[in-house]
Coordinates of N, CA and C in Angstrom, one line a residue:
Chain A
X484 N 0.8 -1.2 0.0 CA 0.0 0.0 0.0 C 0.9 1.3 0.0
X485 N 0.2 2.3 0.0 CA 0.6 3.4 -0.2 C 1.5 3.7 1.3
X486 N 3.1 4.4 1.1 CA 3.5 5.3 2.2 C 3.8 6.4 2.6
X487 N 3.5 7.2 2.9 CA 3.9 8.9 3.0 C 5.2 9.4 4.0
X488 N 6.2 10.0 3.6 CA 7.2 10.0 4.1 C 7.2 12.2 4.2
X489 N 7.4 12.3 5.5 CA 6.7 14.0 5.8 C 8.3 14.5 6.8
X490 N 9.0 15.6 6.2 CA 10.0 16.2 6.9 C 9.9 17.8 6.9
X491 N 10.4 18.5 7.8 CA 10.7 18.1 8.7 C 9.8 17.6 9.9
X492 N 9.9 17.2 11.1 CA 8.7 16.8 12.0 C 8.5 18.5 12.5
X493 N 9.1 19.0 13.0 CA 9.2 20.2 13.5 C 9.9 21.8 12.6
X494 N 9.5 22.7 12.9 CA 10.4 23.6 11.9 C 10.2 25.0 12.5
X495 N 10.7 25.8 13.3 CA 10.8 27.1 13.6 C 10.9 28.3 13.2
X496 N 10.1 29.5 12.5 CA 10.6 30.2 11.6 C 10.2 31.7 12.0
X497 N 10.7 32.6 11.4 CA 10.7 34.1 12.3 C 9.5 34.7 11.0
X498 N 8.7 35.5 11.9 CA 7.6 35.6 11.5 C 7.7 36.9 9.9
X499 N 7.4 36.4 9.0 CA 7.6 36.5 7.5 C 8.0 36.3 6.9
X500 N 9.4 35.5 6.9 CA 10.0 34.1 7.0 C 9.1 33.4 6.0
X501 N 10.0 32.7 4.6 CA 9.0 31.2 4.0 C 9.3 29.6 5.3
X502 N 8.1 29.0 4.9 CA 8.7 27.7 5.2 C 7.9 26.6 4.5
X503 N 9.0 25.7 4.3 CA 8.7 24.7 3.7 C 8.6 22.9 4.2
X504 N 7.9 22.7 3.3 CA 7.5 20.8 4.2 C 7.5 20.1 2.8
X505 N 8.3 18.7 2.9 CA 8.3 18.1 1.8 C 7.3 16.6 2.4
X506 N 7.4 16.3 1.3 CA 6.7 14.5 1.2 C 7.1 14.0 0.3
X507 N 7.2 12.5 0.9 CA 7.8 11.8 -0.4 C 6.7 10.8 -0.1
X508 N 6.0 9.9 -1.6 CA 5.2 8.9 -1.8 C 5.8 7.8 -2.2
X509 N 5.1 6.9 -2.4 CA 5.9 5.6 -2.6 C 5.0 4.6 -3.6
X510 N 3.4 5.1 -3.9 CA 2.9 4.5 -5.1 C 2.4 5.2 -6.2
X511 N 3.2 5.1 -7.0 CA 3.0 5.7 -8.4 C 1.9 5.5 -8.9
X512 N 0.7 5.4 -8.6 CA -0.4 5.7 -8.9 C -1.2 6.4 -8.4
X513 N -0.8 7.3 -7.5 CA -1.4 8.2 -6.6 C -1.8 9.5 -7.2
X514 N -2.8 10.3 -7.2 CA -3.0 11.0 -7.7 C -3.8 12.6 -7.6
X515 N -3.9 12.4 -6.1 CA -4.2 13.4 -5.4 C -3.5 14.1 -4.3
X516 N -3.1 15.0 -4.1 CA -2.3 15.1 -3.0 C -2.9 16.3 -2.0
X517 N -3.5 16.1 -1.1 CA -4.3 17.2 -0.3 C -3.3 17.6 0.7
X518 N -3.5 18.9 1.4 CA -2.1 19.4 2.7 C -3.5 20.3 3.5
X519 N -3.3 19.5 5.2 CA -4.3 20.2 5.7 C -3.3 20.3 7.4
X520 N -4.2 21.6 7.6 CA -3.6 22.7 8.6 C -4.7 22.0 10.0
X521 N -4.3 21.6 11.1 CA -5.0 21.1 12.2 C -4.1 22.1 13.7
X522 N -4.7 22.3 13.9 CA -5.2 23.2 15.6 C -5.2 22.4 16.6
X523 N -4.5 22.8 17.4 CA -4.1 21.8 18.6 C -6.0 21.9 19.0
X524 N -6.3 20.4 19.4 CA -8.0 20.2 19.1 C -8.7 20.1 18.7
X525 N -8.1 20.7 17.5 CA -9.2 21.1 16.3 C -9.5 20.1 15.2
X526 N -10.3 19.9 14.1 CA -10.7 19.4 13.2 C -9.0 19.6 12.4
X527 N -9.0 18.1 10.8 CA -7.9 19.0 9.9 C -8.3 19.3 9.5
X528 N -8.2 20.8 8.5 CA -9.1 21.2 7.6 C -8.1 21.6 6.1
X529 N -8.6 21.4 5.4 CA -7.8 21.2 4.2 C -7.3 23.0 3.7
X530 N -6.2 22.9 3.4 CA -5.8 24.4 3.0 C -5.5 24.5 1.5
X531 N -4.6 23.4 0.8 CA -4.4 23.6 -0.7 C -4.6 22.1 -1.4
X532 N -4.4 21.4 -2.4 CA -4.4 20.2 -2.9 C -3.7 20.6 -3.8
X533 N -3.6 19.2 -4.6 CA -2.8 19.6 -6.2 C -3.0 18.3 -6.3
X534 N -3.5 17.8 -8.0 CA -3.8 16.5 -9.0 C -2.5 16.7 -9.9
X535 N -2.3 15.3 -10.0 CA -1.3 14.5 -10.7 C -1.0 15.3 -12.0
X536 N -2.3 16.1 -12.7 CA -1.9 16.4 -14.0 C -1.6 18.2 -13.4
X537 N -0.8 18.5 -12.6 CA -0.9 19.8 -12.3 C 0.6 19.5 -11.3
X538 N 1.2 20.8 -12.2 CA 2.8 20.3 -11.5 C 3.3 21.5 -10.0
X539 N 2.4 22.5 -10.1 CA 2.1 23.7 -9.3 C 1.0 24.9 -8.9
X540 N 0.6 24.4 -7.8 CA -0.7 25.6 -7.8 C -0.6 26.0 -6.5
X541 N -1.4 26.9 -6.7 CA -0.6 29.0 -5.6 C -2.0 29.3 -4.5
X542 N -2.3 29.5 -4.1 CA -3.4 30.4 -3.1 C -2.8 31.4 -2.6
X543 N -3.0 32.3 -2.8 CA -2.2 33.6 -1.9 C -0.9 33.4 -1.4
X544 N -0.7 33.1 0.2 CA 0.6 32.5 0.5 C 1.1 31.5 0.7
X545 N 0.0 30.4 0.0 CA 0.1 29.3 0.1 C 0.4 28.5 -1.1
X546 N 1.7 27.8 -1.7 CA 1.9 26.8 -2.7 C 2.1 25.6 -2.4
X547 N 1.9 24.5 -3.5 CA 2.2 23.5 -3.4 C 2.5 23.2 -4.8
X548 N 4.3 22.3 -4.6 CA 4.6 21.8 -6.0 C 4.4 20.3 -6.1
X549 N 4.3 19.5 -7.3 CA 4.7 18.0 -7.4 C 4.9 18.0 -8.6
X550 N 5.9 16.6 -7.9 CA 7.2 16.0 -8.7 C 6.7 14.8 -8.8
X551 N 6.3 14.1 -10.2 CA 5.5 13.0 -10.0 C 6.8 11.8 -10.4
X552 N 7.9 12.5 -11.1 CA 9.1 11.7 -11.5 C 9.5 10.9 -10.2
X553 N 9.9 12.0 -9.7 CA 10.5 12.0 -8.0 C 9.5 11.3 -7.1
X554 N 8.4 11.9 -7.3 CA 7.5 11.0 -5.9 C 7.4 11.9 -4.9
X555 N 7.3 13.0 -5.2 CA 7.3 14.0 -4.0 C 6.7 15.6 -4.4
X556 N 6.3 15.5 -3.3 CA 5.5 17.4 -3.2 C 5.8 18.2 -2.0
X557 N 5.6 18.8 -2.2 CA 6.1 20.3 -1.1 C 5.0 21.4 -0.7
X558 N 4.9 21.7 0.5 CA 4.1 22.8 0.8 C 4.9 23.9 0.9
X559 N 4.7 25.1 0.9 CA 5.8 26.7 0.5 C 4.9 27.6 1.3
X560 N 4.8 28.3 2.4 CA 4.3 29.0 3.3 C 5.0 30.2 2.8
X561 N 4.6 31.1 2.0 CA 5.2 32.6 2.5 C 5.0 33.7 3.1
X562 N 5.7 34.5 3.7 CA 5.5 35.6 4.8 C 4.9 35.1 5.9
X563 N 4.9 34.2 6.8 CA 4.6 33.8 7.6 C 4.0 34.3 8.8
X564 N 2.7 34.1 9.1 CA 2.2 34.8 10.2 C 1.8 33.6 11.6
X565 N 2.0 34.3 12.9 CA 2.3 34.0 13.8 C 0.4 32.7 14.1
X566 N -0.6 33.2 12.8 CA -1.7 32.4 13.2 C -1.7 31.2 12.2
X567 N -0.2 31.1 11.4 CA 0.0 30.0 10.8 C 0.3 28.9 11.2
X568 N 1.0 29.2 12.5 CA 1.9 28.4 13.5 C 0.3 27.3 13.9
X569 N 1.0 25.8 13.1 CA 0.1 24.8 13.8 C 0.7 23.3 13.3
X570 N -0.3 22.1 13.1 CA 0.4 21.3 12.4 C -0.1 21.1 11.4
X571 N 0.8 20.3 10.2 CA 0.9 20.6 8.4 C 0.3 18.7 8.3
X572 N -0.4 18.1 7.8 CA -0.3 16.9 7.5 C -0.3 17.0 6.0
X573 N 0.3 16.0 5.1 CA 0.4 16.2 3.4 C -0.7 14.5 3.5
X574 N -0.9 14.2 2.8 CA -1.1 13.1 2.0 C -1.6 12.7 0.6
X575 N -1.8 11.4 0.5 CA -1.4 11.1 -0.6 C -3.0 10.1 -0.7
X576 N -3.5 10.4 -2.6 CA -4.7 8.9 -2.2 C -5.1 8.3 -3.9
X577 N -5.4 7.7 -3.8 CA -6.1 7.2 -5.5 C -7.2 6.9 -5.7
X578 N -8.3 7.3 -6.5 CA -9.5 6.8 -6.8 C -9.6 5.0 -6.8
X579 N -9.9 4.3 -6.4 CA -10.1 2.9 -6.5 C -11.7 2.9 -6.5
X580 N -12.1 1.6 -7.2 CA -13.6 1.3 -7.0 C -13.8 0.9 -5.4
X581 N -13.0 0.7 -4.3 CA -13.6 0.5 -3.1 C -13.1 2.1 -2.2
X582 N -13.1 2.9 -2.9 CA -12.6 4.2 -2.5 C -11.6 4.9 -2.4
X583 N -11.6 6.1 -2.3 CA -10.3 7.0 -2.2 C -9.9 7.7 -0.8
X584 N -9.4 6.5 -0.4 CA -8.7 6.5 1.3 C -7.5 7.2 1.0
X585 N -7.7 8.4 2.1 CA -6.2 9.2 2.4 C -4.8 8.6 2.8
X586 N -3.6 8.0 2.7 CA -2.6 8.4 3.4 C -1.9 9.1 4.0
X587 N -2.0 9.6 5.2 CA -1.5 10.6 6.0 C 0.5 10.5 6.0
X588 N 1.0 11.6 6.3 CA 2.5 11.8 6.6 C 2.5 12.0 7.9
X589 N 3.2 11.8 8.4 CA 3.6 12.2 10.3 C 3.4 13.4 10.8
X590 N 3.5 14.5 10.1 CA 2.9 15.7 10.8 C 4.1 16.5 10.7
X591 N 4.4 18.1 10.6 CA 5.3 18.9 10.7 C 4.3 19.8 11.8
X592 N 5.0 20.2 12.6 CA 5.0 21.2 14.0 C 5.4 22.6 13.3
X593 N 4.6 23.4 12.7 CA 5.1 24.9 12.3 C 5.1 25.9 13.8
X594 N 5.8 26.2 14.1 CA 5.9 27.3 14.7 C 6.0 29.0 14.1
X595 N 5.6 29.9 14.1 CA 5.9 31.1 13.7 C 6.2 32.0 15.1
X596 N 7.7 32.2 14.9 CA 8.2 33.3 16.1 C 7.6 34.6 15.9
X597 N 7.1 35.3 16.6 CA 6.5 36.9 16.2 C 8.0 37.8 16.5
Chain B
X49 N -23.2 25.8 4.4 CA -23.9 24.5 5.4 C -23.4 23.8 6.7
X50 N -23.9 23.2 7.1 CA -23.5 22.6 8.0 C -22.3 21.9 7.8
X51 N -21.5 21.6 8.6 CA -20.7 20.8 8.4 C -20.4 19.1 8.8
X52 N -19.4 18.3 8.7 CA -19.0 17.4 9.7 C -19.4 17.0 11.3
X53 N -20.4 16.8 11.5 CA -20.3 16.6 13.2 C -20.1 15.0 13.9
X54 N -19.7 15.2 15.1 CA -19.1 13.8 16.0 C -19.5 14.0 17.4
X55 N -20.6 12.8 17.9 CA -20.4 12.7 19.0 C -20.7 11.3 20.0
X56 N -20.2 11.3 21.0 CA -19.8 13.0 21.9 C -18.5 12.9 21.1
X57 N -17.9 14.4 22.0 CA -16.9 14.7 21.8 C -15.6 14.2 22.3
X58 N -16.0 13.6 23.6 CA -15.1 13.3 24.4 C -15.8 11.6 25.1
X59 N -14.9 10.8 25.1 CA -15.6 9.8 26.4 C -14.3 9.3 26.9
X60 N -15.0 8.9 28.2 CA -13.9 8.3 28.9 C -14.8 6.5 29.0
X61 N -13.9 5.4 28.8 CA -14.5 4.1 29.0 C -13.1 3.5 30.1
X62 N -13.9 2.5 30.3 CA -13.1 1.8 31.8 C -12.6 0.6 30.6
X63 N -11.6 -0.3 30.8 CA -11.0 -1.4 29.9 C -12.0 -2.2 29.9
X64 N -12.4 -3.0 28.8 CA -13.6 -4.0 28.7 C -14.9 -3.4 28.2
X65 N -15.4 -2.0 28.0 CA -16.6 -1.2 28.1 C -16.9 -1.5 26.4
X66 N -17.9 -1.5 26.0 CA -18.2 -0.8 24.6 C -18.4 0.5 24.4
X67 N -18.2 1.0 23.3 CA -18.5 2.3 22.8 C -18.7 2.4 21.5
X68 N -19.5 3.5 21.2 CA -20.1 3.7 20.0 C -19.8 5.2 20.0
X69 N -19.6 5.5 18.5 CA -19.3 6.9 18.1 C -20.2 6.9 16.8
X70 N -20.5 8.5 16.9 CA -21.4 8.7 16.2 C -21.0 9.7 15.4
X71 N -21.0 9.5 13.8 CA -21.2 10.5 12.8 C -22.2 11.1 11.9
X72 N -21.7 12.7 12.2 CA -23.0 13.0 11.0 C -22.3 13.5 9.9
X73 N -22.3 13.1 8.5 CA -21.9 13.2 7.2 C -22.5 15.3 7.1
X74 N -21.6 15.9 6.1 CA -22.0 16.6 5.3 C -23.6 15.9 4.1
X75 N -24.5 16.8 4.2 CA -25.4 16.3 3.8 C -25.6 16.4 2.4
X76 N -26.1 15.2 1.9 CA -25.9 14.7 0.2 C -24.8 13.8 -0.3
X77 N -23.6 14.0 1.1 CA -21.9 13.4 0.5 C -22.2 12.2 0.9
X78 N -22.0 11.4 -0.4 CA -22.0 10.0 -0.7 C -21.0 9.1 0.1
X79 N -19.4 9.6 0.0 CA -18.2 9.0 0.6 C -18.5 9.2 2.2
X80 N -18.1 8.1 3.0 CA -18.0 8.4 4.7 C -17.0 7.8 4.7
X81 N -16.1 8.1 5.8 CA -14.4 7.6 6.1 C -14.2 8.0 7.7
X82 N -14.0 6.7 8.1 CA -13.5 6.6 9.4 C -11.5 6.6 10.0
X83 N -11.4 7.1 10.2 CA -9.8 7.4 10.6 C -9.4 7.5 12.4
X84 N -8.3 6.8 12.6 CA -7.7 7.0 14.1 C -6.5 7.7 14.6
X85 N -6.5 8.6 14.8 CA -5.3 9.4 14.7 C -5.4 9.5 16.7
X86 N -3.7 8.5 16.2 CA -2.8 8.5 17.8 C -2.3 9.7 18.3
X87 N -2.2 10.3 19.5 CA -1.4 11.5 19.6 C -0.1 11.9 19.1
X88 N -0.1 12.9 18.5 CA 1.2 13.7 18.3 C 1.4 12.7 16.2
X89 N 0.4 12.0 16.4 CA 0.6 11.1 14.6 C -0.3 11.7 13.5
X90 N -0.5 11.2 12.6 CA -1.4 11.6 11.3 C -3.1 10.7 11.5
X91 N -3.6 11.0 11.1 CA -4.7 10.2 11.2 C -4.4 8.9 10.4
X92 N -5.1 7.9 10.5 CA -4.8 6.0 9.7 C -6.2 5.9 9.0
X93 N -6.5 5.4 8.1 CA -7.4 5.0 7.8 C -8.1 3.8 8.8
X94 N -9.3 3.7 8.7 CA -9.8 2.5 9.4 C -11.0 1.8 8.5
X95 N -11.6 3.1 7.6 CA -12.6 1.8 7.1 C -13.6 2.8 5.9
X96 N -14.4 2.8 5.1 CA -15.4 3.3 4.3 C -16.3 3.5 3.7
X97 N -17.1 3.9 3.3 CA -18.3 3.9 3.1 C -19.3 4.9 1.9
X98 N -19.3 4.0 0.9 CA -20.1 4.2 -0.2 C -21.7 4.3 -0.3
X99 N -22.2 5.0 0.2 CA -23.7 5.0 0.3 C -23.6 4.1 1.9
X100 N -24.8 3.1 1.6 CA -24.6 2.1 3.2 C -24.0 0.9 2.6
X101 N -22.9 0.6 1.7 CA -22.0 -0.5 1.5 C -20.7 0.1 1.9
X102 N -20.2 -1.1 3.0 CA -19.0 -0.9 3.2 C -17.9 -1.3 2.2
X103 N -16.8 -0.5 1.4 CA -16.5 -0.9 1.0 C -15.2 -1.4 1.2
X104 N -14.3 -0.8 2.0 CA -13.3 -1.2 2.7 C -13.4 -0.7 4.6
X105 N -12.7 -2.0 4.4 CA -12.3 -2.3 5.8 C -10.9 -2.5 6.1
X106 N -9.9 -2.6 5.3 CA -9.1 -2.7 5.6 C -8.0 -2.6 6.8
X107 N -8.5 -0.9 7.5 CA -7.8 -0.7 8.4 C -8.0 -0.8 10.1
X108 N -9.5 -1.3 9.2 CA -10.1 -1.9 11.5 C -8.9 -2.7 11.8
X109 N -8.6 -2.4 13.1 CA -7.4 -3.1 13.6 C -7.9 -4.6 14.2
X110 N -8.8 -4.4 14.6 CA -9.3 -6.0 15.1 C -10.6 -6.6 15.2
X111 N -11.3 -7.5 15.5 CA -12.7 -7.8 15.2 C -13.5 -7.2 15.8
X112 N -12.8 -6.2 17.1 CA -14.1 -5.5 18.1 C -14.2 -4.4 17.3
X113 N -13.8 -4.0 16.3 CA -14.3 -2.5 15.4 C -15.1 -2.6 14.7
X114 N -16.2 -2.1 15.1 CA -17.5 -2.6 13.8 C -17.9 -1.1 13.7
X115 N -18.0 -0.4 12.2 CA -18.5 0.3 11.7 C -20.0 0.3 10.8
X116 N -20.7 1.1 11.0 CA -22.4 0.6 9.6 C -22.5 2.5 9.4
X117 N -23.1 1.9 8.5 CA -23.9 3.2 7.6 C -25.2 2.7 7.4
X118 N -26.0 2.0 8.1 CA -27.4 1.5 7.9 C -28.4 2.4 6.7
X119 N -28.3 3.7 6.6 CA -29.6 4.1 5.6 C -28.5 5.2 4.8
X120 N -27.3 5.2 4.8 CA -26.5 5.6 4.0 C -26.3 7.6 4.3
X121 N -26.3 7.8 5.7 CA -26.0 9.1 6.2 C -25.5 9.0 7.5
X122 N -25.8 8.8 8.5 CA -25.0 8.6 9.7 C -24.2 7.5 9.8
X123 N -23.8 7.6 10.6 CA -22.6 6.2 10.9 C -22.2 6.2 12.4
X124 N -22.0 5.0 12.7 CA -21.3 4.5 13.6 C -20.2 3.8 13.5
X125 N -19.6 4.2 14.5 CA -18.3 3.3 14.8 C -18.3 2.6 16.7
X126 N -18.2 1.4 16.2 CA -18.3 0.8 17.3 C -17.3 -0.4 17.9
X127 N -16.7 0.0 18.9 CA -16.0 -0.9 19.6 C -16.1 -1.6 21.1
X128 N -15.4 -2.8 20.2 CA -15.9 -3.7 21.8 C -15.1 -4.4 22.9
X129 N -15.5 -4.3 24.1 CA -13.9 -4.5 24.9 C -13.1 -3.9 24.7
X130 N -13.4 -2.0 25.0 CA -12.3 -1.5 24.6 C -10.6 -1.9 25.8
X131 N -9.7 -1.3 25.1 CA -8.4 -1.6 25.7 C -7.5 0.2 25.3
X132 N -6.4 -0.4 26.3 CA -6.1 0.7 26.9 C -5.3 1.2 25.0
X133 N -4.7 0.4 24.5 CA -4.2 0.7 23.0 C -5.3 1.2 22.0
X134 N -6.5 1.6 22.4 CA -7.4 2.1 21.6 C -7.8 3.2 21.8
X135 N -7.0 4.0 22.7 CA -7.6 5.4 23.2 C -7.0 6.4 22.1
X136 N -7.6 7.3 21.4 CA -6.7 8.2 20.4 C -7.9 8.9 20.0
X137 N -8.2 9.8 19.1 CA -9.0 10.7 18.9 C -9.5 9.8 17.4
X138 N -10.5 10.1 17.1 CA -11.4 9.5 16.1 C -12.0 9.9 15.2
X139 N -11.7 10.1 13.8 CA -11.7 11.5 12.7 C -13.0 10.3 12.1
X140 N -13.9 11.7 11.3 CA -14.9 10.8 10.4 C -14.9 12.2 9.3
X141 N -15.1 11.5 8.2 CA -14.7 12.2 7.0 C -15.8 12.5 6.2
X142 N -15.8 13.2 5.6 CA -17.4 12.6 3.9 C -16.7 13.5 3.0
X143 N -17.3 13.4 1.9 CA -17.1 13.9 0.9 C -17.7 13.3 -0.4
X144 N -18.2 14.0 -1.5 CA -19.2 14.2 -2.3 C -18.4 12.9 -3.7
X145 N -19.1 12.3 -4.3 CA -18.5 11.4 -5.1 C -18.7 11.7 -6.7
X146 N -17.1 12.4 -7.4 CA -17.7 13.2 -8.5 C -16.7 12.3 -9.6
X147 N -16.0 12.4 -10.7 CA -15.2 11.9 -11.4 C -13.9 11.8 -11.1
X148 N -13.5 12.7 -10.2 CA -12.1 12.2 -9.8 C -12.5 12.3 -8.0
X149 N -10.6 12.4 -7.3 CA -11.3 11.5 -5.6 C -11.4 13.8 -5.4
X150 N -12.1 13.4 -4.7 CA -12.9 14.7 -4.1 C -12.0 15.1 -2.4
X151 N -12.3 16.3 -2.3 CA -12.0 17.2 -1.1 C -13.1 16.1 0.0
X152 N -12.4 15.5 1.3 CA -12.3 15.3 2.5 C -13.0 16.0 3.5
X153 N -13.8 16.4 4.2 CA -13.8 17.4 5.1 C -14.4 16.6 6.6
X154 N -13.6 17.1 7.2 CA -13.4 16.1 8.7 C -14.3 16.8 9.6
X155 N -14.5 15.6 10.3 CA -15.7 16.2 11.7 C -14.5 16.7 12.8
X156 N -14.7 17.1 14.1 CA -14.1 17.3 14.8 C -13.8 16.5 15.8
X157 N -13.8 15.1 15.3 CA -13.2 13.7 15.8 C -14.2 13.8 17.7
X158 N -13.6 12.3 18.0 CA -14.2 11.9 19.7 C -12.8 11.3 20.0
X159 N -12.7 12.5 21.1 CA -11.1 11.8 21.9 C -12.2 10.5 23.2
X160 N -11.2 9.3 22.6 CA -11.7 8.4 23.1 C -9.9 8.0 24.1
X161 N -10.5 7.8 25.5 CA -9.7 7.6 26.7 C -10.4 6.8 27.3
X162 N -9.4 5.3 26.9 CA -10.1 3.7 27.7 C -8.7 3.9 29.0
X163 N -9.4 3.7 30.3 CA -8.3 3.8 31.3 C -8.6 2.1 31.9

């Protein structure tokens, strides 16, 4: 089955500051890649995605690239504000006829220093 | 609209107890998805739900996990003899079933604490 491999666990950054979070996948049939922002408590709630036929897409200061050669995509935070600071999960999933279950990565700890 | 909801929110069970958790789907979304996310981890898949057929199960960890979608909108998740390795917070997902896999949107999970 599918693996999701998520660095850094933790990442510290001074507030306006980019930061960045990679993933690496491990089945080349994957084809969704969703990155959701969770609140100590809170619900995750999804912030950007990107499909296999799409090698970069933007929201304000939010990007995400993928590398489908490589097997890997990246989340890109810029200007960083101190209400960014939370955890990042990426994953990874594929349409199948018994459904399109998420694989989760381990989590990155953003901090934003003010 | 409304969104994702889960309850309760919180339970505390003694080892051996059953429990049931309850989801309410975004309404009209077809996909339901049950997930266990351990502290300080990512959420796991545990199981899913196409209308009221389950279609995978793959990730129930053992025979006391029984999940239904009886009339194909709420859900349950239910376990039995809980143990002290089952306590973790408990995500329920839905999302709308269109040509490719669709946006997720999570309830606000049941922190489940078997002491």
């Amino acid at each position: 089955g599918e693996n999701v491999e998520q660095h850094p666990s933790t990442l510290s950054v001074q507030e306006g500051d980019s930061a960045v979070i990679k993933c690496t996948y491990s089945d080349s049939a994957s084809n969704y890649f969703p990155w959701y922002k969770q609140e100590l408590g809170k619900r995750p709630q999804l912030i950007i995605d990107i499909r296999s036929n799409v090698g970069e897409k933007k929201d304000q200061r939010i990007a995400v690239t993928l590398n489908k050669t490589a097997k890997h995509f990246s989340l890109h935070i810029t200007e960083t504000q101190p209400e960014d600071s939370a955890v990042y999960f990426c994953a990874a999933s594929l349409r199948k006829s018994s459904g399109d279950k998420l694989t989760f990565g381990t989590g990155t700890r953003l901090a934003v220093r003010p | 609209g409304a969104g994702v909801s889960q309850s309760p929110r919180y339970k505390v069970a003694k080892r051996g107890q059953d429990v049931a958790l309850r989801c309410d789907p975004i309404s009209g979304h077809v996909s339901l998805f049950w997930y266990q996310q351990a502290l300080g981890q990512g959420p796991e898949f545990l199981t899913y739900f196409q209308n009221e057929a389950q279609l995978d199960k793959s990730g129930l960890p053992s025979d006391r996990f029984f999940a239904e979608r009886p009339e194909g909108s709420v859900s349950t998740l239910k376990i039995q003899r809980t143990q002290q390795e089952d306590s973790a917070v408990y995500l329920c997902a839905s999302s709308s079933w269109g040509v490719s896999t669709d946006t997720q949107y999570f309830g606000p999970g049941t922190r489940l604490t078997v002491l």
